[in-house]
mmCIF file of C-alpha atoms in Angstrom:
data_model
loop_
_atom_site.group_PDB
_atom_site.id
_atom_site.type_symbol
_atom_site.label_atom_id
_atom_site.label_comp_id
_atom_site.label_asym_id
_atom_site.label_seq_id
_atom_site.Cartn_x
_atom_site.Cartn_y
_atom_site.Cartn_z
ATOM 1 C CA UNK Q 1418 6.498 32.589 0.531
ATOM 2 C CA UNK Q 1419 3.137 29.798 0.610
ATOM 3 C CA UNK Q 1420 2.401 28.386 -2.358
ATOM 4 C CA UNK Q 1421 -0.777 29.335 -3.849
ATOM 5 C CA UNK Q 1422 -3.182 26.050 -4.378
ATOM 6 C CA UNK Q 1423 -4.022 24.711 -7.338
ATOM 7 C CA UNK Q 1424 -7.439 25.256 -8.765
ATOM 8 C CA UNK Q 1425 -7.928 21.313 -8.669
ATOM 9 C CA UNK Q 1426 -6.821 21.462 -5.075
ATOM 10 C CA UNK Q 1427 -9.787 23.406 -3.780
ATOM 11 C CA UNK Q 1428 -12.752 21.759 -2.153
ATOM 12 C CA UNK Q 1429 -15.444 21.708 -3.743
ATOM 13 C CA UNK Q 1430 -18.509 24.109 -3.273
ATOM 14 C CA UNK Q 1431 -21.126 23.492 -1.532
ATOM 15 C CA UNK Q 1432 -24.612 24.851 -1.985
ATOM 16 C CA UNK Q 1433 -26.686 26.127 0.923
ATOM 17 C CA UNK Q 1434 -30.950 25.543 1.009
ATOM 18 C CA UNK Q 1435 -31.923 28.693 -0.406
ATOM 19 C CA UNK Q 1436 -29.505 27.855 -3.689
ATOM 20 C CA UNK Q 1437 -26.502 29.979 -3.245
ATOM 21 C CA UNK Q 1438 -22.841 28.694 -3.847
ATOM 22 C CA UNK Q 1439 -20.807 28.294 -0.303
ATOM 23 C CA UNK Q 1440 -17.423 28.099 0.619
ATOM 24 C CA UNK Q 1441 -16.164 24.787 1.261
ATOM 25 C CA UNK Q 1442 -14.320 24.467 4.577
ATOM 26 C CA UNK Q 1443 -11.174 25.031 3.344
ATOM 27 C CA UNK Q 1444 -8.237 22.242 3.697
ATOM 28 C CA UNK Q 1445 -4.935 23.425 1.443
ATOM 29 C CA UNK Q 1446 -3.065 20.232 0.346
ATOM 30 C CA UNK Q 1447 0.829 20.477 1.930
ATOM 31 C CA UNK Q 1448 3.162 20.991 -1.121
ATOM 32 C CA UNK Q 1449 4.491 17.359 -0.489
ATOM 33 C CA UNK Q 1450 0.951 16.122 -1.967
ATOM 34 C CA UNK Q 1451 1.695 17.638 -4.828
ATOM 35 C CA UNK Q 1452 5.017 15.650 -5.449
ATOM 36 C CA UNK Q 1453 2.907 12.316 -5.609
ATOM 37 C CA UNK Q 1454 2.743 11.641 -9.183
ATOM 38 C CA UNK Q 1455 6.706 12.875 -9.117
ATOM 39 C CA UNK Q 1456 6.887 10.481 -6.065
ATOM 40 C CA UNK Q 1457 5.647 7.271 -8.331
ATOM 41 C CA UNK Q 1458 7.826 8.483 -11.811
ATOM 42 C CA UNK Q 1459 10.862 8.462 -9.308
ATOM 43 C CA UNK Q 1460 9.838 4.579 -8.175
ATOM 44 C CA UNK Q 1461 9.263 3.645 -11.726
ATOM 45 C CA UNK Q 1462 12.380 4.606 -12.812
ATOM 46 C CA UNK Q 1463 13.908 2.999 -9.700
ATOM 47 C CA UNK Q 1464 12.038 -0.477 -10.407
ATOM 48 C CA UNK Q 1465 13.047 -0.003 -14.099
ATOM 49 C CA UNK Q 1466 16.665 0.219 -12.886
ATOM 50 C CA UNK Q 1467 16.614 -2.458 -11.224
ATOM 51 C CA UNK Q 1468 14.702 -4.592 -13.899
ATOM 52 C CA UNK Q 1469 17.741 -3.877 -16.248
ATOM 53 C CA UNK Q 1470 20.154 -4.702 -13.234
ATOM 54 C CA UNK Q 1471 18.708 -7.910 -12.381
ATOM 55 C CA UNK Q 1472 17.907 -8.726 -16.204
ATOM 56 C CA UNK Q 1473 14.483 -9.770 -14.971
ATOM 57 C CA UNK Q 1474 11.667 -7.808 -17.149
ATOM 58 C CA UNK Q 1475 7.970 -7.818 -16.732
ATOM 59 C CA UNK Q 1476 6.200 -9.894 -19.265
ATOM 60 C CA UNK Q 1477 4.088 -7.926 -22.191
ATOM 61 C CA UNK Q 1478 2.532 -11.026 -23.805
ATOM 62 C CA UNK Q 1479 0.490 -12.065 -20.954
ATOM 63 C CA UNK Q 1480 -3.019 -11.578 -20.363
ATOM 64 C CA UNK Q 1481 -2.558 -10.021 -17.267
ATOM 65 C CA UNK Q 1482 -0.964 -7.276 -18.746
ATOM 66 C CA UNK Q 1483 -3.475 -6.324 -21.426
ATOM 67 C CA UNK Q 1484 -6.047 -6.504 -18.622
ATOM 68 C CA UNK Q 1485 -3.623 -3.536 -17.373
ATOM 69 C CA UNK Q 1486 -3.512 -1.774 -20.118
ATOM 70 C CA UNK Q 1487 -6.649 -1.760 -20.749
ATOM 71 C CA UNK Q 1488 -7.754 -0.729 -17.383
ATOM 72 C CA UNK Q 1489 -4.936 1.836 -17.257
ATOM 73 C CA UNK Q 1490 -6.179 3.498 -20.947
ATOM 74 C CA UNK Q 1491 -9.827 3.289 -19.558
ATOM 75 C CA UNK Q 1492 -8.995 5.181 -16.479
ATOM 76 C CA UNK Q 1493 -7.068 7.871 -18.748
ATOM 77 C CA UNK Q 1494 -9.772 8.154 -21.498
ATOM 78 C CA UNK Q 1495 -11.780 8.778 -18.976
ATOM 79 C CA UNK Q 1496 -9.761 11.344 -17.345
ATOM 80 C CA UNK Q 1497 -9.123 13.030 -20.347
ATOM 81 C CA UNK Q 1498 -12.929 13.540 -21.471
ATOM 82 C CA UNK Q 1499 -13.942 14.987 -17.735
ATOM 83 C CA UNK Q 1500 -10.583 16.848 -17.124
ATOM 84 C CA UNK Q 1501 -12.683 20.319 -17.573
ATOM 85 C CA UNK Q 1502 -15.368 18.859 -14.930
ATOM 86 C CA UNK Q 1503 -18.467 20.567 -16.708
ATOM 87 C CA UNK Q 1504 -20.193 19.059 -14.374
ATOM 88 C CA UNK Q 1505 -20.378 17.863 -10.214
ATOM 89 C CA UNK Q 1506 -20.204 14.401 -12.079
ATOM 90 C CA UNK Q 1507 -17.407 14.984 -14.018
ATOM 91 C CA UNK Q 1508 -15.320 16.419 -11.456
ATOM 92 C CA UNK Q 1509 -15.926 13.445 -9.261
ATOM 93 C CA UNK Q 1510 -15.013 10.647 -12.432
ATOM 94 C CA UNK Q 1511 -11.775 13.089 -12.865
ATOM 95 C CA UNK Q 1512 -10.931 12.719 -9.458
ATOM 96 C CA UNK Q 1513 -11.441 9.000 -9.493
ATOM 97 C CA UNK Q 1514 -9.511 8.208 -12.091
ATOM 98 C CA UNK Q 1515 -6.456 10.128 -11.313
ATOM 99 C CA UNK Q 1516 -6.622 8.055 -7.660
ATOM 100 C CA UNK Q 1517 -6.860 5.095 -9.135
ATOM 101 C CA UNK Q 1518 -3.736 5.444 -11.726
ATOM 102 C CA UNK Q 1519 -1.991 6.332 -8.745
ATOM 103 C CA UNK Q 1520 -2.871 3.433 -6.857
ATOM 104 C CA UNK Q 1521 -2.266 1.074 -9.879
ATOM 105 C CA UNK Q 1522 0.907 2.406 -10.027
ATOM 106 C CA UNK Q 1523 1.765 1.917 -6.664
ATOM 107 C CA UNK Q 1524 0.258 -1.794 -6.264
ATOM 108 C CA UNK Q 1525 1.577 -2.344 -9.734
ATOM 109 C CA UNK Q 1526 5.341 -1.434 -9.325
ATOM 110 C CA UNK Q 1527 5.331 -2.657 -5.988
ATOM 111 C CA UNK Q 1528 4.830 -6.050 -6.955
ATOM 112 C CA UNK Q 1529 7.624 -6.151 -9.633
ATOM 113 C CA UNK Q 1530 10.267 -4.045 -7.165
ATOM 114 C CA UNK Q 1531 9.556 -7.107 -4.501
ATOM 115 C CA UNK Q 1532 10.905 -9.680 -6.970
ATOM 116 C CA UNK Q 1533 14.100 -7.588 -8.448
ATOM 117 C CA UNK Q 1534 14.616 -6.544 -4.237
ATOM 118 C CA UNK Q 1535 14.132 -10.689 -3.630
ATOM 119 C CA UNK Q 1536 16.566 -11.365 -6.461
ATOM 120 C CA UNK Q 1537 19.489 -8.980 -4.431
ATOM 121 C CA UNK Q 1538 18.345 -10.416 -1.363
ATOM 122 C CA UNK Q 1539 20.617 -13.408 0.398
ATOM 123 C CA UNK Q 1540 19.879 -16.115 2.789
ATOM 124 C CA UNK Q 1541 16.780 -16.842 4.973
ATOM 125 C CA UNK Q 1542 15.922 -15.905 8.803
ATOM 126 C CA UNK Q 1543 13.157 -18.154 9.335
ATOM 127 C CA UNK Q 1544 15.097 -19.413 12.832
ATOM 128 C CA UNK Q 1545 15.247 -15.968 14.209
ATOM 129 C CA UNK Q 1546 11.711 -15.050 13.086
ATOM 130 C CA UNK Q 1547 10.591 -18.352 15.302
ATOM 131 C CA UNK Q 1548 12.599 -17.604 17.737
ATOM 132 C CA UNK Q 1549 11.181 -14.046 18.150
ATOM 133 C CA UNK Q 1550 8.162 -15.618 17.762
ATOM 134 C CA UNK Q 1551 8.627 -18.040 20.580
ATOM 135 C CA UNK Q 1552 9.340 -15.038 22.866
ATOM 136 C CA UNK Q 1553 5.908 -13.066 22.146
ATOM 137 C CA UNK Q 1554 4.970 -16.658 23.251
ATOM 138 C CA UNK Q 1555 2.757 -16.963 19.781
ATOM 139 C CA UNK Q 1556 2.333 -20.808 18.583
ATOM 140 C CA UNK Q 1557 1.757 -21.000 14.674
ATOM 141 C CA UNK Q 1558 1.335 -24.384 14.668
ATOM 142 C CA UNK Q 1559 -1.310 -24.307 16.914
ATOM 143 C CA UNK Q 1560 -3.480 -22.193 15.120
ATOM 144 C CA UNK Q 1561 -2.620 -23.570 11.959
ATOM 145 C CA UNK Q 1562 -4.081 -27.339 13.486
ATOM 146 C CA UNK Q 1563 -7.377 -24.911 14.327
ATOM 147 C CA UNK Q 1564 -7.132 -23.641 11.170
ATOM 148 C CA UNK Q 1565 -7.158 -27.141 9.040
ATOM 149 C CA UNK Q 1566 -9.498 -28.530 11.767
ATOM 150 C CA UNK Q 1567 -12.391 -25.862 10.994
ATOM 151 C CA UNK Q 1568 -13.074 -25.558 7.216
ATOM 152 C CA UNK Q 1569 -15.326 -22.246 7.910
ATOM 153 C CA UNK Q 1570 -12.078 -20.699 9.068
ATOM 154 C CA UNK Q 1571 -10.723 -21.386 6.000
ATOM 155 C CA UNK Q 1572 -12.954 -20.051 3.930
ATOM 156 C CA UNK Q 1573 -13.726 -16.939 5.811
ATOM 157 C CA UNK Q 1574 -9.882 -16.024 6.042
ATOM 158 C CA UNK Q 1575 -9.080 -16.641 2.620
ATOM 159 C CA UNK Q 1576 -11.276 -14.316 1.737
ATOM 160 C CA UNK Q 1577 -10.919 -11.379 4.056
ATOM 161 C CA UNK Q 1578 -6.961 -12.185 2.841
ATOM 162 C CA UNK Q 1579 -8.143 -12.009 -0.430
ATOM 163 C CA UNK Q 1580 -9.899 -8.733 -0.507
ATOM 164 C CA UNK Q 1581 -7.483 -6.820 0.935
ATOM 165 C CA UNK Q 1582 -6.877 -4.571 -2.609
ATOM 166 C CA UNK Q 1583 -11.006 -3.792 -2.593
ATOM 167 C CA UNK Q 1584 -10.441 -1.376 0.618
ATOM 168 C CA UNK Q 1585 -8.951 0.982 -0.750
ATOM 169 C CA UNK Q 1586 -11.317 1.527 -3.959
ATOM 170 C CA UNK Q 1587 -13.721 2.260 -1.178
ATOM 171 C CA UNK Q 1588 -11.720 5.031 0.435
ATOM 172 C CA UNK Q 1589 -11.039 6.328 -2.535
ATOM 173 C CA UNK Q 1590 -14.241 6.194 -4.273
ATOM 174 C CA UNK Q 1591 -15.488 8.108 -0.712
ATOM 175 C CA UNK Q 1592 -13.161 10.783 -1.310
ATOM 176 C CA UNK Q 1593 -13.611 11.246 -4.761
ATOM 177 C CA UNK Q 1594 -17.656 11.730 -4.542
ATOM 178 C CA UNK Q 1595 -17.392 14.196 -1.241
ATOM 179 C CA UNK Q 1596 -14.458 16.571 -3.249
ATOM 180 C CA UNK Q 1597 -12.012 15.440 -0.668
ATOM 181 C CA UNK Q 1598 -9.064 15.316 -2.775
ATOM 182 C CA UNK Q 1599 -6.707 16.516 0.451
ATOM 183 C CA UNK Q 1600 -8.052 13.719 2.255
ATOM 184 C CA UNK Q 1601 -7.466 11.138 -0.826
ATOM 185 C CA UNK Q 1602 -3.838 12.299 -1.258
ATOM 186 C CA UNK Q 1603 -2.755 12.004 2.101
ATOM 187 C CA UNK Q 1604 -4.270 8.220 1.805
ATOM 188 C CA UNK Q 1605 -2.355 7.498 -1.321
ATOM 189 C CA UNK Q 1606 1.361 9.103 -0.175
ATOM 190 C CA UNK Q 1607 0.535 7.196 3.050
ATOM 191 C CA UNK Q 1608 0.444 3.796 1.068
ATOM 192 C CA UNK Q 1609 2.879 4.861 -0.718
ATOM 193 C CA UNK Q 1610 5.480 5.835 1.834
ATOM 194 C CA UNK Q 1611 4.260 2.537 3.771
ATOM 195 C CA UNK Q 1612 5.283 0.021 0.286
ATOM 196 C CA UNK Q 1613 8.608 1.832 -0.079
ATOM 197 C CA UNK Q 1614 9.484 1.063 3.714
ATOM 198 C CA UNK Q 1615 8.369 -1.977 3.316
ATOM 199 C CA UNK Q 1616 10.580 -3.111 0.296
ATOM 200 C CA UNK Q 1617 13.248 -1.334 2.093
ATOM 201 C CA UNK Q 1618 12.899 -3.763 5.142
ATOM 202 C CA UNK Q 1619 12.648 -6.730 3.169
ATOM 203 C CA UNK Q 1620 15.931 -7.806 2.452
ATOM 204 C CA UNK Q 1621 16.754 -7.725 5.800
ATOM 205 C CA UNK Q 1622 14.416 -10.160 6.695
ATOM 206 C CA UNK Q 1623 13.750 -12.536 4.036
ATOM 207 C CA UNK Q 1624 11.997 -15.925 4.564
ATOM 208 C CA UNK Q 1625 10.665 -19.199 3.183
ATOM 209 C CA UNK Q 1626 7.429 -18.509 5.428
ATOM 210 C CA UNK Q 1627 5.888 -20.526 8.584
ATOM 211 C CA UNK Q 1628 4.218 -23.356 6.435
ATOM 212 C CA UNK Q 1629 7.477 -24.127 4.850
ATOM 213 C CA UNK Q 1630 9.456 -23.638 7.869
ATOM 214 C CA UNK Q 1631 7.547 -25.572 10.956
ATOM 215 C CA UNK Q 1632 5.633 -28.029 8.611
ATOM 216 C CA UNK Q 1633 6.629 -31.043 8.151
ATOM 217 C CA UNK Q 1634 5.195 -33.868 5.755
ATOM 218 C CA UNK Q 1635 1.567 -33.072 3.992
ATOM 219 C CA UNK Q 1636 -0.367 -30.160 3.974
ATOM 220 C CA UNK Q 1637 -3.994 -30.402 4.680
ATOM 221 C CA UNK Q 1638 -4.887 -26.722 4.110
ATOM 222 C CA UNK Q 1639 -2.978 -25.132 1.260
ATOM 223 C CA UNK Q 1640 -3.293 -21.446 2.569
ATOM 224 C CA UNK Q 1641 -3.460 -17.947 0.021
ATOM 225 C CA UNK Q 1642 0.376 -17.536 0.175
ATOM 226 C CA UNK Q 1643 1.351 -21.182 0.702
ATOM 227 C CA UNK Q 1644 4.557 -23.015 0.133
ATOM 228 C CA UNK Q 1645 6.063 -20.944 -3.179
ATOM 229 C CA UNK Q 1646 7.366 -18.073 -1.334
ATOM 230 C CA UNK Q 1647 11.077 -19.498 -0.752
ATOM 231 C CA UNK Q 1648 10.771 -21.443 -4.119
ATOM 232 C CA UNK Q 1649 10.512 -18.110 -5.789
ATOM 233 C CA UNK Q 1650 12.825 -16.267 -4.051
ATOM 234 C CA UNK Q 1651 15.636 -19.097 -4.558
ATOM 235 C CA UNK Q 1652 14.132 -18.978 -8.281
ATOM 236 C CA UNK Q 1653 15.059 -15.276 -8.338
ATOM 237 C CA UNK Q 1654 18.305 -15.153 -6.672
ATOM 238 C CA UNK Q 1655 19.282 -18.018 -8.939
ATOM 239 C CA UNK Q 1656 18.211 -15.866 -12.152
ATOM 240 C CA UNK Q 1657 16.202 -18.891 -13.277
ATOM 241 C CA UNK Q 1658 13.126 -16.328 -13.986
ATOM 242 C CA UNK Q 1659 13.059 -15.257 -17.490
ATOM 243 C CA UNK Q 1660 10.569 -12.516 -16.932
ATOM 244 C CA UNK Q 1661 7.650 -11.230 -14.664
ATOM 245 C CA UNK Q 1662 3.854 -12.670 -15.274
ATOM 246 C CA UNK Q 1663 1.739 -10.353 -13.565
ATOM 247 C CA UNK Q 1664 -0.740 -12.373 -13.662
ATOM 248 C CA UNK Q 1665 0.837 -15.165 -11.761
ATOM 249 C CA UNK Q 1666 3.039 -12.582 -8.980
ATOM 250 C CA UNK Q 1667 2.981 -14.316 -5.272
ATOM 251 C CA UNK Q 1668 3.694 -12.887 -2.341
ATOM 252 C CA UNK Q 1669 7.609 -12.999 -1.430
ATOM 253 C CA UNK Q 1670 7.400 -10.568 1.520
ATOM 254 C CA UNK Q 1671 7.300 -11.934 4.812
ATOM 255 C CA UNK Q 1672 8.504 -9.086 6.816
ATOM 256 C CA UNK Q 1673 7.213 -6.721 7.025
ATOM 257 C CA UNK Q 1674 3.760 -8.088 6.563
ATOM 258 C CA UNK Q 1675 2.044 -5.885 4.002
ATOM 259 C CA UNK Q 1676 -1.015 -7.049 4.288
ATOM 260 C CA UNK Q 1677 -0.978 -6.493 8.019
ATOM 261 C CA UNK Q 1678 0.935 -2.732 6.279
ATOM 262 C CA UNK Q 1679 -2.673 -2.433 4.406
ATOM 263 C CA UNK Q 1680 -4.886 -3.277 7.506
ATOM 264 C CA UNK Q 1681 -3.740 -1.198 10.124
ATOM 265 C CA UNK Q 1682 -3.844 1.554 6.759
ATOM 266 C CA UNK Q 1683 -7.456 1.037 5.633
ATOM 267 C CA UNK Q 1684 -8.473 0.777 9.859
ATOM 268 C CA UNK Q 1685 -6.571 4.222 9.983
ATOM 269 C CA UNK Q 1686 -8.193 6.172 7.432
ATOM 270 C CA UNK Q 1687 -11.325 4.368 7.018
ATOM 271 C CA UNK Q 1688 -11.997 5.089 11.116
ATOM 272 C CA UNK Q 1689 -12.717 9.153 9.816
ATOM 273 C CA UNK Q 1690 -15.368 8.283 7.571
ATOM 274 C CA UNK Q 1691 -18.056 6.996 9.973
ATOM 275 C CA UNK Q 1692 -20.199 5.189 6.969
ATOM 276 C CA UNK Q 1693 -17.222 3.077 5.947
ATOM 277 C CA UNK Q 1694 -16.299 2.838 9.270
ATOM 278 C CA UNK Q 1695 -19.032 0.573 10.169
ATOM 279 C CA UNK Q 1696 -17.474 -2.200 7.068
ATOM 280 C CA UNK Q 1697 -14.049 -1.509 6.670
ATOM 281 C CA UNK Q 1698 -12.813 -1.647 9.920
ATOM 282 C CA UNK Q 1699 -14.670 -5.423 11.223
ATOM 283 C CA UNK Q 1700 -13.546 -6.758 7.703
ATOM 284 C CA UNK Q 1701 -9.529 -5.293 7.817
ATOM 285 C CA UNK Q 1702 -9.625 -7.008 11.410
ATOM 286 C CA UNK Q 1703 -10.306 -10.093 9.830
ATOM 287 C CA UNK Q 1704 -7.899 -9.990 7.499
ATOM 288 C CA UNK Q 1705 -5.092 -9.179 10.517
ATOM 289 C CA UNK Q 1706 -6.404 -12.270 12.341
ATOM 290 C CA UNK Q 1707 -6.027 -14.599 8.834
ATOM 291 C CA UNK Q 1708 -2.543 -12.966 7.666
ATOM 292 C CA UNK Q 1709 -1.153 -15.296 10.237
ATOM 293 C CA UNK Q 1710 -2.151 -18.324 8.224
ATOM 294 C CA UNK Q 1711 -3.184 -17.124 4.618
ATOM 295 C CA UNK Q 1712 0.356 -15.101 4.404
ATOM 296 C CA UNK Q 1713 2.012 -18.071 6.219
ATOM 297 C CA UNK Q 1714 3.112 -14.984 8.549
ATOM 298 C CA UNK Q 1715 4.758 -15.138 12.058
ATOM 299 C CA UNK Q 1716 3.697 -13.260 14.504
ATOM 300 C CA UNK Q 1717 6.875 -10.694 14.322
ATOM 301 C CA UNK Q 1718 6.089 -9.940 10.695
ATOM 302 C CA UNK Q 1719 2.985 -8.690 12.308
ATOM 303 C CA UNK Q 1720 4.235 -6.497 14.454
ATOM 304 C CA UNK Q 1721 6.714 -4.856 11.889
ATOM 305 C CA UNK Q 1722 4.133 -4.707 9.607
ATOM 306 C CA UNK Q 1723 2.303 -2.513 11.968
ATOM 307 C CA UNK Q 1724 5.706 -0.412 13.110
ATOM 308 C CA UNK Q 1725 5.892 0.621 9.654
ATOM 309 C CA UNK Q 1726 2.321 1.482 9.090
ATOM 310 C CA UNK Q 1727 2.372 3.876 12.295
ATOM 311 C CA UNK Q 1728 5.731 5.443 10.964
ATOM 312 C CA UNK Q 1729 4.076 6.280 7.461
ATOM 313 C CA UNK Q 1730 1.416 7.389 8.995
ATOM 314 C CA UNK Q 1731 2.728 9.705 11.438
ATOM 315 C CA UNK Q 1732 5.388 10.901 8.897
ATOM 316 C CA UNK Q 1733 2.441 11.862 6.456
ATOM 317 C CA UNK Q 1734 0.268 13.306 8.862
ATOM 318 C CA UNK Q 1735 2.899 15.397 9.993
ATOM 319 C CA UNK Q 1736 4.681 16.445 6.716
ATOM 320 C CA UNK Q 1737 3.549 19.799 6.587
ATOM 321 C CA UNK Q 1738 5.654 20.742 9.666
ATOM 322 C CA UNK Q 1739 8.872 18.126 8.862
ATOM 323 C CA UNK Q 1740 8.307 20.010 5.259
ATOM 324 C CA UNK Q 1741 8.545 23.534 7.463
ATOM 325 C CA UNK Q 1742 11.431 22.041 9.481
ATOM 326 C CA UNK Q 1743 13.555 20.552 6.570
ATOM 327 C CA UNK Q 1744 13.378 24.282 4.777
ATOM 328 C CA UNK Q 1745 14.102 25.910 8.050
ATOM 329 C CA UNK Q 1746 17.357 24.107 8.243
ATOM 330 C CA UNK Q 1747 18.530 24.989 4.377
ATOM 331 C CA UNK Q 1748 17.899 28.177 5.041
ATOM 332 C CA UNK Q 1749 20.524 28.128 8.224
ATOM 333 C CA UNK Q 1750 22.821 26.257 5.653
ATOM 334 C CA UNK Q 1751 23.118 28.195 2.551
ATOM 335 C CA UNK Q 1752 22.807 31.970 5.095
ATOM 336 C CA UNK Q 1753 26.320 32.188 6.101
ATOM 337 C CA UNK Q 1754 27.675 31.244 2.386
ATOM 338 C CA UNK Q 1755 25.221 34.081 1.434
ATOM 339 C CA UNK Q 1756 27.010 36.431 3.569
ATOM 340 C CA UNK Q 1757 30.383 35.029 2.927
ATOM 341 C CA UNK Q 1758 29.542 36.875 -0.311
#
C-alpha cells in the first residue's frame, strides 16, 4: 500500500497570471528520502562508536567547534521560528535550514569517521597507486614541475580546491527557493551515500600521497593537502592523537578522491539547473584538473573517485525501483512461512 506524502513533501504552489493557486507538477519523494535524517543518526552513532573504540574524541574547547555550534543553533533557531511557513519566505528559510543541518552533518561526521577509519587502517600502497598510475601512462611529476613553474596555476587551483564545500550551498540554496525539496533530497542522500563509500574504500587504499611519495628533497610549491597526510595517519594508527581539532582536520583520504567524489557530484546535479549550470560546472572542472596537485592525488584516485560517484548516483536515482525490488523479494521470503501456518 503507497505511502501517503508528507505535507512538507509537496511542491509548492504555484500561482497562475490571473491570481489563482495551481498545482505544482507533482514529484512524490521515494520513501528512502525520508530515511535521511535516520540515515545521518545511524552514521553518528557509528562515528561515535568508533570514537570510543579508537579512544580518539573530537575536541569541545576549540574554536572551531563553537563556530559549529553556533552555526548549528542558528540554523535550528531559525528552523524552529519558520517551521509553520506563514509565509513563501518562511517556507523557503525552513527548507534551507533543514538542508544545511543535513549537510553539516554529513561534512561534519565525515571528517571525524576518516581519522578513527585511518586509525584501523594498516600500511601504505603508494607503489601500487604509481604503478597503476604508470599504466594510465599519467606523469605526476611532470605536472607538478608545470605546476611550481607557473605561479598563476597555483593560485587558481588552490582555490577552485579550496571552494569545493561552497557548491553545494548553491544547489541547495536553488532548491530551497524553487520548493524543490525532492530534488534537494535526492542531492543530499547522493552525497551521502557517495562519503559512506568512500570511507568504506579507504582502508583499502591508504597512502602517504604523491608529494610525499615521488618527491624528493625541497618543496617549492607546498600544495592544499601537502606533505601531512601520512604524518597523520602514522600519528593515528600510533594513538599519539589525544583528540580531534576540527579546526585543524586535513585531508587523509587519498583513494577514493573525494574531492574528485564532490566534482563529478556538483557537475551531476548542478547540469539540471541551467542558471547554475553556466558556474558550477567550468569551476568543479577546475577543481578535477587541480585535485591532482592540491590533493597530492594520483591519477587512479581519480578514477575511483569518479567510480564511486557514478555508483551513488545511479543507486539514488534508481532507489525507488531497488526500494520496489528489495520489498518484492521479502514478500517471496516471509509467503511460504505464512502458509506454513
Amino acid at each position: 500500500m503507497p505511502i501517503a506524502p508528507l505535507a512538507a513533501d509537496l511542491p509548492h504552489p504555484r500561482r497562475s497570471m490571473i491570481g489563482e493557486t495551481l498545482p505544482a507538477p507533482a514529484r512524490r519523494a521515494p520513501v528512502a528520502d525520508r530515511w535521511l535524517w535516520a540515515l545521518v543518526a545511524a552514521s553518528a552513532l557509528a562515528v561515535m562508536a568508533m570514537m570510543v573504540a579508537n579512544r580518539l574524541p573530537v575536541m569541545v574547547a576549540s574554536p572551531a567547534f563553537a563556530v559549529l555550534v553556533l552555526a548549528v543553533g542558528a540554523l535550528l533557531e531559525t528552523w524552529r521560528r519558520c517551521a509553520r511557513a506563514a509565509t513563501p519566505l518562511q517556507a523557503r528559510m525552513r527548507d534551507l535550514c533543514e538542508y544545511g543541518l543535513v549537510l553539516i552533518a554529513i561534512g561534519v561526521l565525515g571528517g571525524v569517521a576518516s581519522y578513527q577509519v585511518a586509525a584501523l587502517s594498516r600500511g601504505f600502497c603508494d607503489d601500487m597507486l604509481q604503478r597503476w598510475d604508470t599504466a594510465l601512462h599519467f606523469d605526476w611529476l611532470s605536472l607538478y614541475r608545470l605546476v611550481v613553474s607557473h605561479p598563476v596555476l597555483q593560485y587558481t587551483g588552490s582555490a577552485a580546491y579550496d571552494a569545493v564545500f561552497l557548491y553545494p550551498w548553491a544547489i541547495l540554496i536553488w532548491h530551497a527557493w524553487n520548493g524543490e525539496r525532492a530534488q534537494a533530497r535526492e542531492f543530499l542522500l547522493t552525497f551521502w551515500l557517495a562519503a559512506v563509500i568512500t570511507l568504506a574504500l579507504f582502508p583499502l587504499f591508504p597512502a602517504r600521497g604523491a608529494l610525499a611519495h615521488l618527491w624528493h628533497g625541497a618543496v617549492p610549491y607546498a600544495p592544499s593537502n601537502g606533505l601531512d597526510q601520512g604524518t597523520v595517519i602514522a600519528t593515528l594508527r600510533a594513538h599519539a592523537l589525544g583528540g580531534i581539532d576540527l579546526g585543524t582536520v586535513t585531508g587523509v583520504v587519498s583513494a577514493p578522491s573525494f574531492h574528485t567524489v564532490c566534482g563529478v557530484l556538483f557537475i551531476a546535479f548542478s547540469w539540471r539547473i541551467v542558471p547554475l549550470r553556466l558556474l558550477i560546472v567550468p569551476l568543479n572542472l577546475m577543481l578535477l584538473a587541480a585535485t591532482p596537485i592540491e590533493g597530492s592525488h594520483y591519477l587512479i584516485d581519480m578514477v575511483i573517485g569518479a567510480l564511486v560517484a557514478t555508483i551513488a548516483l545511479v543507486l539514488v536515482r534508481k532507489r525507488a525501483t531497488l526500494l520496489t525490488l528489495a520489498q518484492g523479494l521479502a514478500a517471496r521470503r516471509l509467503r511460504p512461512a505464512a502458509i506454513s501456518r
